[in-house]
Amino acid sequence: MTDPRTGLIHHPYEPPAGFDAPAPGVFKASTVIFKDTAALHARAWKDKTGYTYGLHGTPTTFTLEARIASLEGGLQTLLVPSGLAAISLVDMALLKHGDEVLIPDNAYGPNKEFARHELAAWGITHRFFDPMDPAALAAMIGPATRLVWLEAPGSVTMEFPDLPAFVRIAKHRGVLTALDNTWGAGLAFNAFDLPLAEGGSVGVDISVQALTKYASGGADVLMGSVTTRDEALHLRLKLCHMRTGWGVGANDVELVLRALPTMALRYDAQDWAGRRLAEWWEARPEVTHVLHPALPESPGHDHWQRLSRRTAGLFSVVFDERYSAAQVDAFVDALQLFKIGFSWAGPVSLVVPYGLASMRAKPTWKGAVVRFSLGLEAVDDLIADCAQALTVVGR
Ligand SMILES: *Cc1c(COP(=O)(O)O)cnc(C)c1O
């Protein structure tokens, strides 16, 4: 090797082996180099015994996958570029022309939008079910039903379903279940081991998470995970994952790996703060409902209590009908510490006003809904922020 330009690329130096540090190493690669043609021909891209191409996994992505699988109580995890990609991967892998998917009416909005547009265009039908009525789901499952989505609690309106009852019904009918477990995050309950009221337990087939939320916690990463406990089901998902080409970047994986050790601490801190603020809202005359699974009046509180002691730092309030949408917007605009923005579980507290009419088939509440997501600020400051903003709308 005489030309220094070549030496910049093919250098004989190798650092000593055996380096160890608290943080796992970060490997970045599109290309993975094979030792020889025999290794190339023998490449095993279906399992994790080796490496074939950056898109199919690196030590960095394998490490995060293994940690999320354990967190969720599952055995295999796939990483995708967002929480929404985790939802659409499950749909694309498991649904074919002529199939039907059932989705809770209060599900994360983009899950419903994917069904309404992409799935519909591919000849896959969908229906939305009442998230609080297992009998309604049982009546809806037909010969074409292949997949039931679940979410606990529902996005924005926070009704907590009788998760084990829904899973048992779908299982009994031979239909796969997928849970959007972003709220529980693998910390509030084990989606693969849900206690039944009558004894015993059931588990969902697939748990997806927006790692964007609690796993990352920084409001600076988009990533999703798809976790299973069944090798054959995992392989179906993995093959679709490979064909669609959904890789994640090592820099993003590094951020999530770095945040995982503090995830439970952040979850519990935001849980505690969320309950304090939700209880404060309960005493306010401006709102008629506080939707937080830990509050006894919140829909599905009993279902939550049977599964968990933990909640995410997230809740909604329903303003009294005497307040117009414009007045509620004015309240939101008057907040100083709460920033207006989607997502949750980051360091900054967030707020979003929602009109239920466009979101739900049969809206349960009449007034405008405001969702709060707790950040990591001191809760007394957040309470004071809500109090000062309420002076804008008056009694
Ligand atoms: C945020 C979120 C998603 C989507 O995650 P992205 O990474 O933003 O695509 C899916 N489901 C729930 C319940 C969420 O809160």
Coordinates of C-alpha atoms and ligand atoms in Angstrom, one line a residue:
M1 CA 0.0 0.0 0.0
T2 CA 2.0 2.9 -1.3
D3 CA -0.5 5.7 -2.1
P4 CA -1.6 7.5 1.0
R5 CA -5.1 8.0 -0.5
T6 CA -5.5 4.2 -0.4
G7 CA -4.1 4.1 3.1
L8 CA -6.8 6.5 4.3
I9 CA -9.3 3.8 3.4
H10 CA -7.5 0.5 3.9
H11 CA -5.3 1.1 6.9
P12 CA -3.5 -1.7 8.7
Y13 CA -4.1 -0.3 12.2
E14 CA -6.8 -2.1 14.3
P15 CA -7.6 -0.8 17.8
P16 CA -7.2 -3.4 20.6
A17 CA -10.2 -5.6 21.1
G18 CA -12.1 -5.8 24.4
F19 CA -13.2 -2.2 24.7
D20 CA -16.1 -2.0 27.2
A21 CA -18.1 1.0 28.4
P22 CA -21.6 1.6 29.9
A23 CA -23.0 2.8 26.6
P24 CA -23.2 0.2 23.8
G25 CA -21.2 1.0 20.7
V26 CA -22.8 2.8 17.8
F27 CA -22.2 1.1 14.4
K28 CA -23.1 2.9 11.2
A29 CA -23.3 1.0 8.0
S30 CA -25.1 0.7 4.7
T31 CA -22.6 -1.9 3.5
V32 CA -21.6 -4.8 5.6
I33 CA -18.3 -6.5 4.5
F34 CA -18.2 -10.2 4.0
K35 CA -15.0 -12.1 4.7
D36 CA -15.1 -14.1 1.5
T37 CA -17.6 -15.3 -1.2
A38 CA -18.4 -18.4 1.0
A39 CA -19.6 -16.0 3.7
L40 CA -21.5 -13.9 1.2
H41 CA -23.3 -17.0 -0.2
A42 CA -24.1 -18.3 3.3
R43 CA -25.5 -15.0 4.5
A44 CA -28.5 -15.6 6.8
W45 CA -30.7 -12.5 6.6
K46 CA -33.7 -14.0 8.2
D47 CA -32.3 -14.4 11.6
K48 CA -29.8 -12.5 13.8
T49 CA -26.9 -14.9 13.6
G50 CA -25.0 -12.5 11.3
Y51 CA -25.1 -9.3 9.3
T52 CA -25.9 -8.8 5.7
Y53 CA -26.7 -5.2 5.0
G54 CA -27.2 -2.0 7.0
L55 CA -31.0 -2.1 6.4
H56 CA -31.2 -5.6 7.8
G57 CA -29.5 -4.8 11.1
T58 CA -26.3 -3.8 12.9
P59 CA -25.1 -4.5 16.4
T60 CA -26.6 -1.2 17.4
T61 CA -30.1 -1.9 16.0
F62 CA -30.0 -5.5 17.3
T63 CA -29.2 -4.2 20.8
L64 CA -32.1 -1.8 20.9
E65 CA -34.4 -4.5 19.5
A66 CA -33.4 -6.9 22.2
R67 CA -34.0 -4.3 24.9
I68 CA -37.4 -3.3 23.6
A69 CA -38.5 -6.9 23.3
S70 CA -37.6 -7.5 27.0
L71 CA -39.3 -4.3 28.1
E72 CA -42.5 -5.3 26.3
G73 CA -42.4 -8.9 27.6
G74 CA -42.0 -10.1 24.1
L75 CA -39.3 -12.1 22.3
Q76 CA -38.7 -10.3 19.0
T77 CA -38.8 -6.7 18.0
L78 CA -38.5 -4.8 14.7
L79 CA -37.5 -1.2 14.5
V80 CA -39.2 1.2 12.0
P81 CA -38.7 4.9 11.4
S82 CA -41.8 6.1 13.3
G83 CA -44.7 4.9 15.5
L84 CA -47.0 5.3 12.5
A85 CA -44.7 3.2 10.4
A86 CA -45.0 0.4 13.1
I87 CA -48.8 0.6 12.6
S88 CA -48.7 0.5 8.8
L89 CA -46.1 -2.3 8.8
V90 CA -48.4 -4.5 10.8
D91 CA -51.3 -3.7 8.4
M92 CA -49.2 -4.3 5.3
A93 CA -47.7 -7.5 6.5
L94 CA -50.9 -9.1 7.7
L95 CA -53.7 -7.8 5.4
K96 CA -54.4 -8.8 1.8
H97 CA -57.0 -7.8 -0.7
G98 CA -60.4 -8.9 0.6
D99 CA -59.4 -8.9 4.2
E100 CA -61.0 -6.7 7.0
V101 CA -59.4 -4.9 9.9
L102 CA -61.3 -3.7 13.0
I103 CA -60.1 -0.5 14.7
P104 CA -61.3 1.1 17.9
D105 CA -63.2 4.3 17.3
N106 CA -60.9 6.2 19.7
A107 CA -57.7 4.9 18.1
Y108 CA -54.7 7.1 17.2
G109 CA -56.1 9.2 14.3
P110 CA -53.5 8.3 11.7
N111 CA -54.2 4.6 12.2
K112 CA -57.7 5.2 11.1
E113 CA -56.5 7.4 8.2
F114 CA -54.2 4.7 6.9
A115 CA -57.2 2.3 6.8
R116 CA -59.5 4.9 5.2
H117 CA -57.0 5.7 2.4
E118 CA -54.2 3.2 1.7
L119 CA -55.9 0.0 2.9
A120 CA -59.2 0.9 1.2
A121 CA -57.3 1.5 -2.1
W122 CA -55.8 -1.9 -1.8
G123 CA -59.2 -3.6 -1.3
I124 CA -58.8 -4.1 2.4
T125 CA -61.9 -3.0 4.3
H126 CA -62.1 -1.6 7.9
R127 CA -64.7 -0.9 10.5
F128 CA -64.5 1.1 13.7
F129 CA -65.8 -0.5 16.9
D130 CA -66.9 1.0 20.3
P131 CA -63.7 0.7 22.5
M132 CA -65.8 0.1 25.6
D133 CA -68.1 -2.7 24.3
P134 CA -66.4 -6.1 23.8
A135 CA -69.8 -7.6 22.8
A136 CA -69.9 -5.2 19.9
L137 CA -66.5 -6.4 18.7
A138 CA -67.6 -10.0 19.0
A139 CA -70.6 -9.2 16.8
M140 CA -68.5 -7.5 14.2
I141 CA -65.9 -10.2 13.6
G142 CA -66.7 -11.9 10.4
P143 CA -65.1 -14.4 8.0
A144 CA -62.9 -11.7 6.4
T145 CA -61.7 -10.2 9.7
R146 CA -57.9 -10.8 10.0
L147 CA -56.8 -8.2 12.5
V148 CA -58.1 -6.3 15.5
W149 CA -56.3 -3.1 16.6
L150 CA -56.5 -2.2 20.3
E151 CA -55.3 0.9 22.2
A152 CA -55.3 1.4 25.9
P153 CA -56.4 4.1 26.7
G154 CA -57.6 5.7 23.5
S155 CA -55.8 8.6 22.1
V156 CA -57.2 12.0 23.3
T157 CA -60.4 10.7 25.0
M158 CA -58.5 8.3 27.3
E159 CA -61.2 5.6 27.7
F160 CA -59.5 2.5 29.0
P161 CA -60.9 -0.6 27.4
D162 CA -61.3 -4.0 29.0
L163 CA -58.2 -5.1 27.2
P164 CA -58.1 -8.8 28.2
A165 CA -61.8 -9.2 27.3
F166 CA -61.2 -7.8 23.8
V167 CA -58.1 -10.0 23.3
R168 CA -59.9 -13.1 24.5
I169 CA -62.8 -12.5 22.0
A170 CA -60.4 -12.0 19.1
K171 CA -58.3 -15.1 20.0
H172 CA -61.4 -17.2 20.4
R173 CA -62.4 -16.3 16.8
G174 CA -58.8 -16.9 15.5
V175 CA -58.2 -13.2 14.7
L176 CA -54.8 -11.6 15.4
T177 CA -54.6 -8.7 17.8
A178 CA -52.3 -5.7 17.6
L179 CA -52.0 -3.2 20.5
D180 CA -50.8 0.3 20.1
N181 CA -48.9 0.2 23.4
T182 CA -47.4 3.7 23.2
W183 CA -49.2 4.9 26.4
G184 CA -48.3 1.8 28.5
A185 CA -44.8 1.8 26.9
G186 CA -44.1 -1.7 28.3
L187 CA -44.1 -0.2 31.8
A188 CA -47.8 0.1 32.8
F189 CA -48.6 -3.5 32.0
N190 CA -47.4 -6.5 30.1
A191 CA -49.3 -6.7 26.8
F192 CA -48.4 -10.3 26.4
D193 CA -49.7 -11.4 29.8
L194 CA -53.0 -9.7 30.6
P195 CA -54.9 -11.0 33.6
L196 CA -58.5 -12.1 32.8
A197 CA -61.3 -11.2 35.3
E198 CA -62.3 -14.8 35.5
G199 CA -58.7 -16.0 36.2
G200 CA -55.9 -16.9 33.8
S201 CA -54.4 -14.5 31.3
V202 CA -54.2 -13.7 27.6
G203 CA -51.7 -11.8 25.5
V204 CA -51.9 -9.7 22.4
D205 CA -50.1 -11.1 19.3
I206 CA -48.3 -7.8 18.5
S207 CA -47.4 -4.8 20.5
V208 CA -46.4 -1.7 18.7
Q209 CA -44.9 1.4 20.3
A210 CA -44.0 4.9 19.2
L211 CA -40.5 4.9 20.7
T212 CA -40.8 8.6 19.8
K213 CA -42.6 9.0 23.1
Y214 CA -41.3 7.4 26.3
A215 CA -38.4 5.3 25.1
S216 CA -36.8 8.4 23.5
G217 CA -38.2 11.0 25.9
G218 CA -36.2 13.8 24.3
A219 CA -38.7 15.0 21.7
D220 CA -35.9 14.7 19.2
V221 CA -36.3 11.2 17.7
L222 CA -39.0 9.5 15.6
M223 CA -39.0 5.7 15.8
G224 CA -41.4 2.8 16.2
S225 CA -41.2 -0.8 17.3
V226 CA -43.1 -4.0 16.5
T227 CA -42.8 -6.7 19.2
T228 CA -44.1 -10.2 19.1
R229 CA -43.7 -13.5 21.1
D230 CA -44.2 -15.8 18.2
E231 CA -41.3 -16.6 15.8
A232 CA -43.6 -17.4 12.7
L233 CA -45.5 -14.1 13.2
H234 CA -42.3 -12.2 13.7
L235 CA -41.0 -13.6 10.4
R236 CA -44.1 -12.6 8.5
L237 CA -43.6 -9.0 9.8
K238 CA -39.8 -9.1 9.2
L239 CA -40.1 -10.2 5.6
C240 CA -42.5 -7.3 4.9
H241 CA -40.2 -5.0 6.9
M242 CA -37.3 -6.0 4.6
R243 CA -39.3 -5.7 1.4
T244 CA -40.5 -2.2 2.3
G245 CA -37.0 -1.1 3.2
W246 CA -37.8 0.6 6.5
G247 CA -34.4 1.1 8.2
V248 CA -33.6 3.3 11.2
G249 CA -30.5 5.5 11.5
A250 CA -27.8 4.6 14.0
N251 CA -27.8 8.1 15.4
D252 CA -31.4 7.8 16.3
V253 CA -31.0 4.4 17.8
E254 CA -28.1 5.7 19.9
L255 CA -30.4 8.5 21.3
V256 CA -33.0 5.9 22.3
L257 CA -30.4 3.5 23.8
R258 CA -29.1 6.4 25.8
A259 CA -32.6 7.3 27.0
L260 CA -33.8 3.8 28.0
P261 CA -32.1 3.6 31.4
T262 CA -34.1 6.7 32.6
M263 CA -37.3 5.7 30.9
A264 CA -39.1 4.3 34.0
L265 CA -38.0 7.3 36.1
R266 CA -39.4 9.7 33.5
Y267 CA -42.6 7.7 33.2
D268 CA -43.2 7.7 36.9
A269 CA -42.3 11.4 37.3
Q270 CA -44.8 12.4 34.5
D271 CA -47.3 10.0 36.0
W272 CA -47.1 11.7 39.3
A273 CA -47.3 15.2 37.8
G274 CA -50.1 14.2 35.5
R275 CA -52.2 13.0 38.4
R276 CA -51.5 16.2 40.4
L277 CA -52.6 18.4 37.5
A278 CA -55.6 16.3 36.6
E279 CA -56.8 16.4 40.3
W280 CA -56.4 20.2 40.2
W281 CA -58.6 20.4 37.0
E282 CA -61.3 18.2 38.7
A283 CA -62.0 21.1 41.1
R284 CA -62.3 23.7 38.3
P285 CA -65.7 24.9 37.3
E286 CA -64.7 25.6 33.7
V287 CA -64.5 21.9 32.8
T288 CA -67.1 19.1 33.0
H289 CA -64.9 16.1 32.7
V290 CA -61.3 15.2 33.4
L291 CA -60.3 12.2 31.4
H292 CA -57.5 10.4 33.1
P293 CA -57.6 6.6 33.7
A294 CA -56.5 7.0 37.4
L295 CA -59.5 9.1 38.2
P296 CA -62.5 7.0 39.3
E297 CA -65.0 8.9 37.1
S298 CA -62.8 8.4 34.0
P299 CA -64.3 5.9 31.5
G300 CA -62.7 2.4 32.0
H301 CA -61.0 3.4 35.3
D302 CA -61.8 -0.1 36.7
H303 CA -60.3 -1.8 33.6
W304 CA -57.1 0.2 34.1
Q305 CA -57.0 -0.6 37.8
R306 CA -57.2 -4.3 37.1
L307 CA -54.1 -4.1 34.9
S308 CA -51.9 -1.5 36.3
R309 CA -50.9 1.0 39.0
R310 CA -49.1 3.3 36.5
T311 CA -50.3 5.9 34.0
A312 CA -48.6 7.9 31.4
G313 CA -48.4 11.7 32.1
L314 CA -51.2 12.4 29.7
F315 CA -54.9 13.5 30.2
S316 CA -57.6 15.5 28.7
V317 CA -60.2 17.9 30.0
V318 CA -63.7 18.7 28.5
F319 CA -64.6 22.3 28.7
D320 CA -68.2 23.2 29.6
E321 CA -70.3 23.8 26.5
R322 CA -70.7 27.4 27.5
Y323 CA -67.2 28.0 26.2
S324 CA -66.8 28.3 22.5
A325 CA -64.0 26.7 20.6
A326 CA -62.5 30.2 20.1
Q327 CA -62.5 30.7 23.9
V328 CA -60.8 27.4 24.5
D329 CA -58.3 28.3 21.8
A330 CA -57.7 31.6 23.6
F331 CA -57.0 29.6 26.8
V332 CA -54.5 27.4 25.0
D333 CA -52.8 30.4 23.5
A334 CA -52.5 32.0 26.9
L335 CA -50.5 29.1 28.3
Q336 CA -46.9 30.0 28.8
L337 CA -45.1 26.8 29.9
F338 CA -47.3 24.4 28.0
K339 CA -46.3 24.6 24.4
I340 CA -48.8 23.9 21.6
G341 CA -47.7 20.7 19.8
F342 CA -48.4 17.0 19.1
S343 CA -46.6 14.1 20.7
W344 CA -45.8 13.6 24.3
A345 CA -43.4 12.2 26.9
G346 CA -40.7 14.7 26.2
P347 CA -39.2 17.3 28.6
V348 CA -41.5 20.1 27.6
S349 CA -45.2 20.0 28.6
L350 CA -47.5 20.1 25.6
V351 CA -51.1 21.0 24.9
V352 CA -53.5 20.5 22.0
P353 CA -57.2 21.5 21.6
Y354 CA -59.4 18.9 19.8
G355 CA -62.9 19.1 18.4
L356 CA -64.4 15.7 19.0
A357 CA -67.0 15.8 16.3
S358 CA -64.5 15.1 13.5
M359 CA -62.7 12.4 15.5
R360 CA -65.4 10.1 16.7
A361 CA -68.4 8.3 15.2
K362 CA -70.4 9.0 18.3
P363 CA -68.8 11.7 20.4
T364 CA -69.4 11.1 24.1
W365 CA -68.8 14.7 25.2
K366 CA -70.1 17.9 23.8
G367 CA -67.6 20.6 24.8
A368 CA -64.1 21.2 23.4
V369 CA -61.4 18.8 24.6
V370 CA -57.9 19.9 25.6
R371 CA -55.2 17.3 26.0
F372 CA -52.3 18.0 28.3
S373 CA -49.0 16.1 28.1
L374 CA -46.8 16.5 31.1
G375 CA -43.1 17.3 30.6
L376 CA -40.5 17.5 33.3
E377 CA -41.1 21.0 34.7
A378 CA -42.1 21.5 38.3
V379 CA -45.8 20.6 38.6
D380 CA -46.6 23.7 40.7
D381 CA -45.4 25.9 37.9
L382 CA -47.6 24.0 35.4
I383 CA -50.7 24.4 37.7
A384 CA -50.0 28.1 38.0
D385 CA -49.7 28.3 34.2
C386 CA -53.2 26.7 33.8
A387 CA -54.6 29.0 36.5
Q388 CA -53.3 32.2 34.8
A389 CA -54.5 31.1 31.4
L390 CA -58.0 30.4 32.7
T391 CA -58.4 34.0 33.7
V392 CA -58.5 34.7 29.9
V393 CA -61.7 32.7 29.4
G394 CA -63.4 33.8 32.6
R395 CA -66.0 31.8 34.5
Ligands
LIG1 C1 -47.3 9.3 18.6 C2 -48.1 8.1 18.5 C3 -48.0 7.3 17.4 C4 -47.1 7.6 16.2 O1 -45.8 7.8 16.5 P1 -44.9 8.7 15.5 O2 -43.5 8.2 15.9 O3 -45.2 10.1 15.8 O4 -45.3 8.3 14.1 C5 -48.8 6.2 17.4 N1 -49.7 5.9 18.4 C6 -49.8 6.7 19.5 C7 -50.8 6.3 20.5 C8 -49.1 7.8 19.6 O5 -49.2 8.6 20.6

